[in-house]
mmCIF file of C-alpha atoms in Angstrom:
data_model
loop_
_atom_site.group_PDB
_atom_site.id
_atom_site.type_symbol
_atom_site.label_atom_id
_atom_site.label_comp_id
_atom_site.label_asym_id
_atom_site.label_seq_id
_atom_site.Cartn_x
_atom_site.Cartn_y
_atom_site.Cartn_z
ATOM 1 C CA MET I 1101 1.681 21.730 -6.781
ATOM 2 C CA GLU I 1102 5.263 21.790 -7.969
ATOM 3 C CA LEU I 1103 5.992 18.743 -5.799
ATOM 4 C CA LEU I 1104 3.898 16.395 -7.923
ATOM 5 C CA LYS I 1105 5.019 17.572 -11.367
ATOM 6 C CA ARG I 1106 8.591 16.357 -11.502
ATOM 7 C CA ASP I 1107 10.752 13.521 -10.335
ATOM 8 C CA THR I 1108 10.706 14.150 -6.580
ATOM 9 C CA VAL I 1109 10.839 12.018 -3.484
ATOM 10 C CA TRP I 1110 7.514 13.510 -2.390
ATOM 11 C CA ARG I 1111 5.771 12.319 -5.543
ATOM 12 C CA GLY I 1112 6.983 8.783 -4.933
ATOM 13 C CA PHE I 1113 6.218 8.962 -1.224
ATOM 14 C CA ILE I 1114 2.615 10.046 -1.800
ATOM 15 C CA THR I 1115 2.239 7.375 -4.477
ATOM 16 C CA GLY I 1116 3.695 4.809 -2.091
ATOM 17 C CA LEU I 1117 1.231 5.764 0.636
ATOM 18 C CA ILE I 1118 -1.833 5.643 -1.617
ATOM 19 C CA LEU I 1119 -1.153 2.456 -3.597
ATOM 20 C CA PRO I 1120 -1.383 0.030 -0.641
ATOM 21 C CA LEU I 1121 -4.796 1.495 0.176
ATOM 22 C CA ILE I 1122 -5.836 0.758 -3.396
ATOM 23 C CA GLY I 1123 -4.313 -2.703 -2.968
ATOM 24 C CA PHE I 1124 -6.382 -3.231 0.181
ATOM 25 C CA TYR I 1125 -9.515 -2.284 -1.755
ATOM 26 C CA PHE I 1126 -8.483 -4.550 -4.652
ATOM 27 C CA PHE I 1127 -7.920 -7.429 -2.219
ATOM 28 C CA ASN I 1128 -11.414 -6.796 -0.846
ATOM 29 C CA LEU I 1129 -12.957 -6.797 -4.325
ATOM 30 C CA THR I 1130 -11.118 -9.929 -5.380
ATOM 31 C CA PHE I 1131 -11.683 -12.235 -2.431
ATOM 32 C CA PHE I 1132 -14.523 -10.686 -0.420
ATOM 33 C CA HIS I 1133 -16.575 -8.947 -3.104
ATOM 34 C CA TYR I 1134 -19.810 -9.615 -1.215
ATOM 35 C CA TRP I 1135 -18.677 -7.348 1.647
ATOM 36 C CA ASP I 1136 -18.195 -3.631 1.556
ATOM 37 C CA VAL I 1137 -14.881 -2.150 2.664
ATOM 38 C CA SER I 1138 -15.976 -1.437 6.239
ATOM 39 C CA GLN I 1139 -17.184 -5.025 6.782
ATOM 40 C CA PHE I 1140 -13.943 -6.341 5.353
ATOM 41 C CA ALA I 1141 -11.877 -4.015 7.550
ATOM 42 C CA ASN I 1142 -13.799 -5.158 10.642
ATOM 43 C CA TYR I 1143 -13.225 -8.798 9.654
ATOM 44 C CA VAL I 1144 -9.490 -8.204 9.217
ATOM 45 C CA LEU I 1145 -9.227 -6.425 12.563
ATOM 46 C CA GLU I 1146 -11.293 -9.004 14.473
ATOM 47 C CA LEU I 1147 -9.221 -11.938 13.235
ATOM 48 C CA ASN I 1148 -5.915 -10.073 13.610
ATOM 49 C CA LEU I 1149 -5.147 -10.383 9.892
ATOM 50 C CA LEU I 1150 -3.934 -6.834 9.376
ATOM 51 C CA ALA I 1151 -0.258 -7.767 8.915
ATOM 52 C CA PRO I 1152 -0.845 -10.352 6.145
ATOM 53 C CA VAL I 1153 -3.357 -8.172 4.314
ATOM 54 C CA LEU I 1154 -1.054 -5.136 4.498
ATOM 55 C CA SER I 1155 1.804 -7.276 3.227
ATOM 56 C CA LEU I 1156 -0.226 -8.262 0.185
ATOM 57 C CA SER I 1157 -1.318 -4.662 -0.357
ATOM 58 C CA ILE I 1158 2.289 -3.481 -0.493
ATOM 59 C CA ILE I 1159 2.826 -5.469 -3.706
ATOM 60 C CA PHE I 1160 1.400 -2.502 -5.604
ATOM 61 C CA ASN I 1161 4.346 -0.422 -4.351
ATOM 62 C CA GLY I 1162 6.745 -2.859 -5.984
ATOM 63 C CA VAL I 1163 5.056 -2.292 -9.327
ATOM 64 C CA ALA I 1164 5.232 1.496 -8.901
ATOM 65 C CA PHE I 1165 8.872 1.280 -7.808
ATOM 66 C CA PHE I 1166 9.940 -0.590 -10.935
ATOM 67 C CA LEU I 1167 7.821 1.639 -13.205
ATOM 68 C CA PHE I 1168 9.502 4.731 -11.754
ATOM 69 C CA LEU I 1169 12.919 3.146 -12.221
ATOM 70 C CA ARG I 1170 12.149 2.188 -15.782
ATOM 71 C CA ALA I 1171 10.977 5.747 -16.518
ATOM 72 C CA GLY I 1172 14.195 7.161 -15.074
ATOM 73 C CA ALA I 1173 12.433 8.766 -12.108
ATOM 74 C CA ASP I 1174 14.946 7.624 -9.509
ATOM 75 C CA LEU I 1175 13.900 10.128 -6.848
ATOM 76 C CA SER I 1176 10.257 9.061 -7.119
ATOM 77 C CA ALA I 1177 11.364 5.440 -6.816
ATOM 78 C CA ARG I 1178 13.174 6.390 -3.597
ATOM 79 C CA GLY I 1179 9.954 7.921 -2.268
ATOM 80 C CA VAL I 1180 8.046 4.723 -2.994
ATOM 81 C CA LEU I 1181 10.775 2.753 -1.247
ATOM 82 C CA LEU I 1182 10.531 5.041 1.792
ATOM 83 C CA ALA I 1183 6.757 4.596 1.988
ATOM 84 C CA THR I 1184 7.198 0.832 1.618
ATOM 85 C CA MET I 1185 9.630 0.812 4.546
ATOM 86 C CA ILE I 1186 7.109 2.686 6.680
ATOM 87 C CA TYR I 1187 4.415 0.172 5.760
ATOM 88 C CA GLY I 1188 6.906 -2.617 6.509
ATOM 89 C CA ILE I 1189 7.495 -1.242 9.998
ATOM 90 C CA ALA I 1190 3.726 -1.143 10.490
ATOM 91 C CA VAL I 1191 3.432 -4.766 9.335
ATOM 92 C CA ILE I 1192 6.120 -5.862 11.787
ATOM 93 C CA TYR I 1193 4.398 -3.946 14.587
ATOM 94 C CA PHE I 1194 0.995 -5.502 13.873
ATOM 95 C CA LYS I 1195 2.502 -8.949 13.435
ATOM 96 C CA PHE I 1196 4.153 -9.026 16.858
ATOM 97 C CA SER I 1197 1.692 -6.986 18.916
#
């Protein structure tokens, strides 16, 4: 697991892929705490709200990006930025499809 020990793009990329999922769960707990995650996901998909919810979930990547920059882990910050761009492409796709 050498990839996750140091300042690498992979470390930031994996962090950037996982944090929006945690953000999605946090959004569920905050606003729809009476539903479990699967009910919330079905609600989001039925009402075509995936793009806005994903956009809000990506905020967690911004926090990680600035924490990596502040710690001097520039390569990890690049990985988070790459994952954020991939999520951004997904948001644009879901918004206009």
